[in-house]
mmCIF file of C-alpha atoms in Angstrom:
data_model
loop_
_atom_site.group_PDB
_atom_site.id
_atom_site.type_symbol
_atom_site.label_atom_id
_atom_site.label_comp_id
_atom_site.label_asym_id
_atom_site.label_seq_id
_atom_site.Cartn_x
_atom_site.Cartn_y
_atom_site.Cartn_z
ATOM 1 C CA UNK A 1 6.205 -129.968 -5.983
ATOM 2 C CA UNK A 2 5.411 -131.940 -9.155
ATOM 3 C CA UNK A 3 1.755 -132.213 -8.220
ATOM 4 C CA UNK A 4 1.527 -128.484 -7.507
ATOM 5 C CA UNK A 5 3.190 -127.509 -10.788
ATOM 6 C CA UNK A 6 1.097 -129.989 -12.741
ATOM 7 C CA UNK A 7 -2.096 -128.705 -11.085
ATOM 8 C CA UNK A 8 -1.207 -125.083 -11.912
ATOM 9 C CA UNK A 9 -0.293 -126.074 -15.489
ATOM 10 C CA UNK A 10 -3.605 -127.896 -16.007
ATOM 11 C CA UNK A 11 -5.637 -125.126 -14.350
ATOM 12 C CA UNK A 12 -3.886 -122.497 -16.479
ATOM 13 C CA UNK A 13 -4.697 -124.527 -19.594
ATOM 14 C CA UNK A 14 -8.350 -124.849 -18.614
ATOM 15 C CA UNK A 15 -8.778 -121.232 -17.522
ATOM 16 C CA UNK A 16 -6.722 -119.597 -20.292
ATOM 17 C CA UNK A 17 -6.835 -121.808 -23.374
ATOM 18 C CA UNK A 18 -10.424 -122.987 -22.916
ATOM 19 C CA UNK A 19 -11.994 -119.526 -23.221
ATOM 20 C CA UNK A 20 -9.810 -118.681 -26.238
ATOM 21 C CA UNK A 21 -10.863 -121.822 -28.101
ATOM 22 C CA UNK A 22 -14.548 -121.232 -27.362
ATOM 23 C CA UNK A 23 -14.552 -117.475 -28.027
ATOM 24 C CA UNK A 24 -12.463 -117.853 -31.191
ATOM 25 C CA UNK A 25 -14.878 -120.511 -32.447
ATOM 26 C CA UNK A 26 -17.871 -118.292 -31.739
ATOM 27 C CA UNK A 27 -16.330 -115.248 -33.420
ATOM 28 C CA UNK A 28 -16.792 -116.169 -37.140
ATOM 29 C CA UNK A 29 -20.536 -116.916 -36.913
ATOM 30 C CA UNK A 30 -21.039 -113.834 -34.748
ATOM 31 C CA UNK A 31 -19.136 -111.727 -37.285
ATOM 32 C CA UNK A 32 -21.285 -113.166 -40.114
ATOM 33 C CA UNK A 33 -24.389 -112.155 -38.186
ATOM 34 C CA UNK A 34 -23.014 -108.666 -37.573
ATOM 35 C CA UNK A 35 -22.175 -108.329 -41.292
ATOM 36 C CA UNK A 36 -25.643 -109.499 -42.298
ATOM 37 C CA UNK A 37 -27.389 -107.199 -39.822
ATOM 38 C CA UNK A 38 -25.302 -103.999 -39.624
ATOM 39 C CA UNK A 39 -27.930 -102.187 -37.561
ATOM 40 C CA UNK A 40 -27.865 -104.872 -34.843
ATOM 41 C CA UNK A 41 -25.922 -103.306 -31.967
ATOM 42 C CA UNK A 42 -26.063 -106.555 -29.999
ATOM 43 C CA UNK A 43 -24.292 -108.457 -32.805
ATOM 44 C CA UNK A 44 -21.483 -105.887 -32.896
ATOM 45 C CA UNK A 45 -21.231 -105.953 -29.111
ATOM 46 C CA UNK A 46 -20.918 -109.744 -29.196
ATOM 47 C CA UNK A 47 -18.091 -109.533 -31.745
ATOM 48 C CA UNK A 48 -16.268 -106.994 -29.577
ATOM 49 C CA UNK A 49 -16.598 -109.100 -26.433
ATOM 50 C CA UNK A 50 -15.439 -112.282 -28.162
ATOM 51 C CA UNK A 51 -12.391 -110.482 -29.572
ATOM 52 C CA UNK A 52 -11.573 -109.018 -26.164
ATOM 53 C CA UNK A 53 -11.816 -112.483 -24.583
ATOM 54 C CA UNK A 54 -9.473 -113.922 -27.209
ATOM 55 C CA UNK A 55 -6.885 -111.177 -26.753
ATOM 56 C CA UNK A 56 -6.983 -111.217 -22.946
ATOM 57 C CA UNK A 57 -6.897 -114.972 -22.476
ATOM 58 C CA UNK A 58 -4.235 -115.399 -25.158
ATOM 59 C CA UNK A 59 -2.022 -113.200 -22.986
ATOM 60 C CA UNK A 60 -2.913 -115.132 -19.833
ATOM 61 C CA UNK A 61 -2.256 -118.354 -21.762
ATOM 62 C CA UNK A 62 1.488 -117.684 -21.626
ATOM 63 C CA UNK A 63 1.320 -119.228 -18.142
ATOM 64 C CA UNK A 64 0.479 -122.636 -19.648
ATOM 65 C CA UNK A 65 3.860 -123.359 -21.269
ATOM 66 C CA UNK A 66 5.725 -121.625 -18.428
ATOM 67 C CA UNK A 67 4.270 -124.018 -15.852
ATOM 68 C CA UNK A 68 4.464 -126.836 -18.382
ATOM 69 C CA UNK A 69 8.227 -126.420 -18.729
ATOM 70 C CA UNK A 70 8.632 -126.240 -14.948
ATOM 71 C CA UNK A 71 6.566 -129.409 -14.518
ATOM 72 C CA UNK A 72 8.443 -131.275 -17.260
ATOM 73 C CA UNK A 73 11.804 -130.266 -15.802
ATOM 74 C CA UNK A 74 10.823 -131.498 -12.339
ATOM 75 C CA UNK A 75 9.491 -134.758 -13.799
ATOM 76 C CA UNK A 76 12.641 -135.243 -15.877
ATOM 77 C CA UNK A 77 10.769 -135.603 -19.167
ATOM 78 C CA UNK A 78 12.069 -132.588 -21.102
ATOM 79 C CA UNK A 79 13.747 -134.872 -23.647
ATOM 80 C CA UNK A 80 10.755 -137.167 -24.212
ATOM 81 C CA UNK A 81 9.460 -137.249 -27.762
ATOM 82 C CA UNK A 82 5.811 -136.749 -26.778
ATOM 83 C CA UNK A 83 6.756 -133.595 -24.888
ATOM 84 C CA UNK A 84 8.948 -132.210 -27.666
ATOM 85 C CA UNK A 85 6.095 -132.750 -30.150
ATOM 86 C CA UNK A 86 3.679 -131.089 -27.695
ATOM 87 C CA UNK A 87 6.000 -128.103 -27.318
ATOM 88 C CA UNK A 88 6.308 -127.738 -31.092
ATOM 89 C CA UNK A 89 2.528 -127.958 -31.556
ATOM 90 C CA UNK A 90 1.982 -125.448 -28.743
ATOM 91 C CA UNK A 91 4.384 -123.024 -30.424
ATOM 92 C CA UNK A 92 2.607 -123.551 -33.750
ATOM 93 C CA UNK A 93 -0.772 -122.938 -32.073
ATOM 94 C CA UNK A 94 0.579 -119.692 -30.599
ATOM 95 C CA UNK A 95 1.774 -118.576 -34.040
ATOM 96 C CA UNK A 96 -1.597 -119.432 -35.610
ATOM 97 C CA UNK A 97 -3.398 -117.461 -32.905
ATOM 98 C CA UNK A 98 -1.072 -114.451 -32.975
ATOM 99 C CA UNK A 99 -0.492 -114.250 -36.733
ATOM 100 C CA UNK A 100 -3.690 -115.586 -38.285
ATOM 101 C CA UNK A 101 -6.615 -115.551 -35.858
ATOM 102 C CA UNK A 102 -6.303 -112.356 -33.804
ATOM 103 C CA UNK A 103 -5.340 -110.037 -36.714
ATOM 104 C CA UNK A 104 -8.248 -111.361 -38.807
ATOM 105 C CA UNK A 105 -10.616 -110.872 -35.901
ATOM 106 C CA UNK A 106 -9.393 -107.290 -35.583
ATOM 107 C CA UNK A 107 -9.813 -106.673 -39.325
ATOM 108 C CA UNK A 108 -13.327 -108.113 -39.297
ATOM 109 C CA UNK A 109 -14.314 -106.136 -36.227
ATOM 110 C CA UNK A 110 -12.953 -102.912 -37.699
ATOM 111 C CA UNK A 111 -14.656 -103.641 -41.009
ATOM 112 C CA UNK A 112 -17.958 -104.260 -39.278
ATOM 113 C CA UNK A 113 -17.578 -101.066 -37.276
ATOM 114 C CA UNK A 114 -16.638 -99.147 -40.439
ATOM 115 C CA UNK A 115 -13.773 -97.455 -38.617
ATOM 116 C CA UNK A 116 -10.972 -98.158 -41.091
ATOM 117 C CA UNK A 117 -10.185 -95.896 -43.989
ATOM 118 C CA UNK A 118 -9.684 -97.153 -47.539
ATOM 119 C CA UNK A 119 -5.877 -97.255 -47.102
ATOM 120 C CA UNK A 120 -6.178 -99.634 -44.155
ATOM 121 C CA UNK A 121 -8.498 -101.878 -46.108
ATOM 122 C CA UNK A 122 -6.165 -101.993 -49.102
ATOM 123 C CA UNK A 123 -3.268 -102.911 -46.829
ATOM 124 C CA UNK A 124 -5.289 -105.693 -45.217
ATOM 125 C CA UNK A 125 -6.420 -106.972 -48.619
ATOM 126 C CA UNK A 126 -2.767 -107.255 -49.627
ATOM 127 C CA UNK A 127 -2.213 -109.292 -46.459
ATOM 128 C CA UNK A 128 -5.116 -111.589 -47.325
ATOM 129 C CA UNK A 129 -7.531 -110.001 -44.880
ATOM 130 C CA UNK A 130 -10.529 -108.022 -46.018
ATOM 131 C CA UNK A 131 -10.601 -109.685 -49.409
ATOM 132 C CA UNK A 132 -14.135 -110.971 -49.017
ATOM 133 C CA UNK A 133 -16.572 -111.097 -51.906
ATOM 134 C CA UNK A 134 -17.612 -107.498 -51.506
ATOM 135 C CA UNK A 135 -14.384 -106.386 -49.764
ATOM 136 C CA UNK A 136 -12.080 -107.015 -52.715
ATOM 137 C CA UNK A 137 -14.370 -105.511 -55.338
ATOM 138 C CA UNK A 138 -15.400 -102.390 -53.427
ATOM 139 C CA UNK A 139 -12.818 -101.854 -50.730
ATOM 140 C CA UNK A 140 -14.309 -98.571 -49.646
ATOM 141 C CA UNK A 141 -17.938 -99.711 -49.713
ATOM 142 C CA UNK A 142 -17.758 -103.049 -47.946
ATOM 143 C CA UNK A 143 -14.590 -103.681 -46.029
ATOM 144 C CA UNK A 144 -15.073 -107.336 -45.143
ATOM 145 C CA UNK A 145 -17.264 -110.143 -46.354
ATOM 146 C CA UNK A 146 -18.403 -113.677 -45.665
ATOM 147 C CA UNK A 147 -15.243 -115.141 -47.214
ATOM 148 C CA UNK A 148 -13.216 -113.415 -44.515
ATOM 149 C CA UNK A 149 -15.265 -115.091 -41.796
ATOM 150 C CA UNK A 150 -14.808 -118.455 -43.539
ATOM 151 C CA UNK A 151 -11.030 -118.003 -43.638
ATOM 152 C CA UNK A 152 -11.032 -116.987 -39.994
ATOM 153 C CA UNK A 153 -13.097 -120.069 -39.133
ATOM 154 C CA UNK A 154 -10.536 -122.232 -40.941
ATOM 155 C CA UNK A 155 -7.609 -120.760 -38.998
ATOM 156 C CA UNK A 156 -9.566 -120.975 -35.753
ATOM 157 C CA UNK A 157 -10.283 -124.633 -36.458
ATOM 158 C CA UNK A 158 -6.575 -125.227 -37.051
ATOM 159 C CA UNK A 159 -5.769 -123.521 -33.741
ATOM 160 C CA UNK A 160 -8.339 -125.669 -31.928
ATOM 161 C CA UNK A 161 -7.106 -128.858 -33.614
ATOM 162 C CA UNK A 162 -3.538 -128.109 -32.530
ATOM 163 C CA UNK A 163 -4.656 -127.616 -28.931
ATOM 164 C CA UNK A 164 -6.751 -130.785 -28.991
ATOM 165 C CA UNK A 165 -3.716 -132.706 -30.244
ATOM 166 C CA UNK A 166 -1.525 -131.249 -27.500
ATOM 167 C CA UNK A 167 -4.146 -132.175 -24.906
ATOM 168 C CA UNK A 168 -4.280 -135.757 -26.159
ATOM 169 C CA UNK A 169 -0.481 -136.003 -26.133
ATOM 170 C CA UNK A 170 -0.426 -134.677 -22.570
ATOM 171 C CA UNK A 171 -2.916 -137.320 -21.436
ATOM 172 C CA UNK A 172 -1.695 -140.346 -23.410
ATOM 173 C CA UNK A 173 2.058 -139.529 -23.284
ATOM 174 C CA UNK A 174 3.092 -142.157 -25.817
ATOM 175 C CA UNK A 175 6.346 -143.845 -24.842
ATOM 176 C CA UNK A 176 6.388 -142.201 -21.426
ATOM 177 C CA UNK A 177 7.984 -144.102 -18.570
ATOM 178 C CA UNK A 178 6.441 -141.870 -15.885
ATOM 179 C CA UNK A 179 3.205 -143.871 -15.814
ATOM 180 C CA UNK A 180 -0.163 -142.977 -17.223
#
């Protein structure tokens, strides 16, 4: 049973978290291109697809910790330090994705599409989103700017770094007595 649960946990991580990390990393440069070339329908389409991938696979990614907990329980390692640190980092990565990455992607996509009204932009500026060079000065004229993509890239990098750290902890398992 351990091997099955571990296999499902690893496959879920590869299939769910992998696409999120790649799509989230591709989003900021794609958004910059769409901002620079507003008439480019392909650039906007790319931004939409990347955002959809991030949202969908973030939801599917819930399976990773579910099978992770089941695997850890069966292996008897729930109290191991490396696992507790991994769980905390996984929770932090989920918060970064849900609170910092996905909302900023949405704000950028809406700004690029020009769908939001001025009230929505002002609310997002107060939240720290949409306060790009042009966005803060002329909220109605240019809703988002390059600074917004840079901030998103920073949060995406943090998300990816957290997942890389969790992956390393899962492989190395410092202090583990279950064998490496």
